[in-house]
PDB file of C-alpha atoms in Angstrom:
ATOM      1  CA  UNK A  30      36.807  -3.628  -9.279  1.00 58.00           C
ATOM      2  CA  UNK A  31      35.576  -4.303  -5.895  1.00 58.00           C
ATOM      3  CA  UNK A  32      38.769  -2.311  -4.166  1.00 65.00           C
ATOM      4  CA  UNK A  33      37.197   0.491  -6.059  1.00 62.00           C
ATOM      5  CA  UNK A  34      33.478  -0.446  -4.613  1.00 59.00           C
ATOM      6  CA  UNK A  35      34.909  -1.312  -1.108  1.00 59.00           C
ATOM      7  CA  UNK A  36      36.287   2.442  -1.077  1.00 62.00           C
ATOM      8  CA  UNK A  37      33.735   4.201  -2.286  1.00 59.00           C
ATOM      9  CA  UNK A  38      30.747   2.450   0.298  1.00 57.00           C
ATOM     10  CA  UNK A  39      34.072   3.385   2.891  1.00 55.00           C
ATOM     11  CA  UNK A  40      34.432   7.343   2.182  1.00 56.00           C
ATOM     12  CA  UNK A  41      30.804   8.744   1.856  1.00 56.00           C
ATOM     13  CA  UNK A  42      31.779  12.298   2.476  1.00 59.00           C
ATOM     14  CA  UNK A  43      33.378  12.348  -0.811  1.00 58.00           C
ATOM     15  CA  UNK A  44      30.805  13.451  -3.293  1.00 59.00           C
ATOM     16  CA  UNK A  45      30.701  11.745  -6.999  1.00 63.00           C
ATOM     17  CA  UNK A  46      32.879  13.318  -9.673  1.00 67.00           C
ATOM     18  CA  UNK A  47      31.479  14.149 -13.144  1.00 69.00           C
ATOM     19  CA  UNK A  48      34.771  11.397 -14.036  1.00 80.00           C
ATOM     20  CA  UNK A  49      33.253   8.685 -11.873  1.00 84.00           C
ATOM     21  CA  UNK A  50      32.144   6.107 -14.151  1.00 86.00           C
ATOM     22  CA  UNK A  51      28.474   5.334 -14.277  1.00 89.00           C
ATOM     23  CA  UNK A  52      27.024   2.149 -11.466  1.00 85.00           C
ATOM     24  CA  UNK A  53      26.050   0.287 -14.825  1.00 88.00           C
ATOM     25  CA  UNK A  54      30.118   0.364 -15.956  1.00 92.00           C
ATOM     26  CA  UNK A  55      30.855  -0.749 -12.428  1.00 89.00           C
ATOM     27  CA  UNK A  56      28.787  -3.450 -12.348  1.00 88.00           C
ATOM     28  CA  UNK A  57      30.064  -4.679 -16.488  1.00 92.00           C
ATOM     29  CA  UNK A  58      33.960  -4.168 -15.200  1.00 93.00           C
ATOM     30  CA  UNK A  59      32.935  -6.436 -12.459  1.00 90.00           C
ATOM     31  CA  UNK A  60      31.167  -8.831 -14.629  1.00 93.00           C
ATOM     32  CA  UNK A  61      34.357  -9.065 -16.736  1.00 95.00           C
ATOM     33  CA  UNK A  62      36.517  -9.312 -13.442  1.00 94.00           C
ATOM     34  CA  UNK A  63      34.491 -12.015 -12.376  1.00 95.00           C
ATOM     35  CA  UNK A  64      34.624 -13.943 -15.967  1.00 96.00           C
ATOM     36  CA  UNK A  65      38.395 -13.010 -16.377  1.00 97.00           C
ATOM     37  CA  UNK A  66      39.411 -14.784 -12.840  1.00 96.00           C
ATOM     38  CA  UNK A  67      37.270 -17.900 -13.511  1.00 97.00           C
ATOM     39  CA  UNK A  68      39.443 -18.530 -16.868  1.00 97.00           C
ATOM     40  CA  UNK A  69      42.387 -17.832 -14.931  1.00 97.00           C
ATOM     41  CA  UNK A  70      41.310 -20.364 -12.251  1.00 96.00           C
ATOM     42  CA  UNK A  71      40.316 -22.375 -15.109  1.00 97.00           C
ATOM     43  CA  UNK A  72      43.847 -22.139 -17.006  1.00 96.00           C
ATOM     44  CA  UNK A  73      45.846 -22.883 -14.125  1.00 96.00           C
ATOM     45  CA  UNK A  74      43.362 -26.479 -13.342  1.00 95.00           C
ATOM     46  CA  UNK A  75      44.270 -27.028 -17.279  1.00 96.00           C
ATOM     47  CA  UNK A  76      47.929 -26.965 -16.558  1.00 95.00           C
ATOM     48  CA  UNK A  77      47.575 -29.047 -13.621  1.00 94.00           C
ATOM     49  CA  UNK A  78      45.778 -31.660 -15.145  1.00 94.00           C
ATOM     50  CA  UNK A  79      48.357 -31.822 -17.815  1.00 94.00           C
ATOM     51  CA  UNK A  80      51.228 -31.944 -15.681  1.00 91.00           C
ATOM     52  CA  UNK A  81      52.514 -28.198 -16.529  1.00 91.00           C
ATOM     53  CA  UNK A  82      54.474 -27.102 -14.102  1.00 87.00           C
ATOM     54  CA  UNK A  83      52.344 -25.686 -11.550  1.00 87.00           C
ATOM     55  CA  UNK A  84      51.640 -25.623  -7.747  1.00 92.00           C
ATOM     56  CA  UNK A  85      48.784 -27.162  -6.072  1.00 94.00           C
ATOM     57  CA  UNK A  86      49.019 -23.900  -3.808  1.00 96.00           C
ATOM     58  CA  UNK A  87      49.223 -21.565  -6.611  1.00 95.00           C
ATOM     59  CA  UNK A  88      45.491 -23.308  -7.859  1.00 95.00           C
ATOM     60  CA  UNK A  89      44.104 -23.544  -5.324  1.00 96.00           C
ATOM     61  CA  UNK A  90      44.976 -19.277  -4.590  1.00 97.00           C
ATOM     62  CA  UNK A  91      43.588 -18.841  -8.039  1.00 96.00           C
ATOM     63  CA  UNK A  92      40.238 -21.168  -7.805  1.00 97.00           C
ATOM     64  CA  UNK A  93      39.377 -19.140  -4.246  1.00 97.00           C
ATOM     65  CA  UNK A  94      39.922 -15.338  -6.239  1.00 96.00           C
ATOM     66  CA  UNK A  95      37.457 -16.800  -7.945  1.00 96.00           C
ATOM     67  CA  UNK A  96      34.519 -18.018  -5.693  1.00 96.00           C
ATOM     68  CA  UNK A  97      35.269 -14.530  -3.727  1.00 96.00           C
ATOM     69  CA  UNK A  98      34.916 -12.978  -6.917  1.00 95.00           C
ATOM     70  CA  UNK A  99      31.665 -14.442  -7.783  1.00 95.00           C
ATOM     71  CA  UNK A 100      29.901 -14.275  -4.650  1.00 96.00           C
ATOM     72  CA  UNK A 101      30.903 -10.750  -4.303  1.00 94.00           C
ATOM     73  CA  UNK A 102      29.084 -10.125  -7.721  1.00 94.00           C
ATOM     74  CA  UNK A 103      26.683 -12.561  -6.206  1.00 96.00           C
ATOM     75  CA  UNK A 104      25.751 -10.293  -2.980  1.00 96.00           C
ATOM     76  CA  UNK A 105      25.739  -7.051  -4.960  1.00 93.00           C
ATOM     77  CA  UNK A 106      22.753  -8.668  -7.115  1.00 93.00           C
ATOM     78  CA  UNK A 107      20.621  -9.528  -3.965  1.00 96.00           C
ATOM     79  CA  UNK A 108      21.199  -6.281  -2.695  1.00 96.00           C
ATOM     80  CA  UNK A 109      20.692  -4.954  -5.611  1.00 94.00           C
ATOM     81  CA  UNK A 110      17.357  -7.332  -6.099  1.00 95.00           C
ATOM     82  CA  UNK A 111      16.165  -6.638  -2.762  1.00 96.00           C
ATOM     83  CA  UNK A 112      16.491  -2.614  -3.758  1.00 94.00           C
ATOM     84  CA  UNK A 113      14.022  -3.384  -6.604  1.00 94.00           C
ATOM     85  CA  UNK A 114      11.245  -5.101  -4.326  1.00 95.00           C
ATOM     86  CA  UNK A 115      11.571  -2.658  -1.529  1.00 95.00           C
ATOM     87  CA  UNK A 116      10.991   0.505  -4.512  1.00 94.00           C
ATOM     88  CA  UNK A 117       8.184  -1.842  -6.278  1.00 93.00           C
ATOM     89  CA  UNK A 118       6.513  -2.377  -2.501  1.00 93.00           C
ATOM     90  CA  UNK A 119       6.640   1.151  -2.467  1.00 92.00           C
ATOM     91  CA  UNK A 120       5.076   2.367  -5.022  1.00 83.00           C
ATOM     92  CA  UNK A 121       1.820  -0.230  -5.118  1.00 70.00           C
TER      93      UNK A 121
END
């Protein structure tokens, strides 16, 4: 999902096609991706804590992935809120 957002923002000359997902669908997919990454990170922490065969490096990598996707979602939210406030201030 993050790659799809980056590709769309990098390629501004390409018009949106009829089969492109809606903005709401993209946000829903991003939220699901963040949730999945968090669950994977939680599971790897549990495996490490219970002594199952997993490396610390793998756990740290999964935690960083989860953190990065969460920060991306937070930045998108912040941009949406800022855009909403700007539109609302123009209509006043």
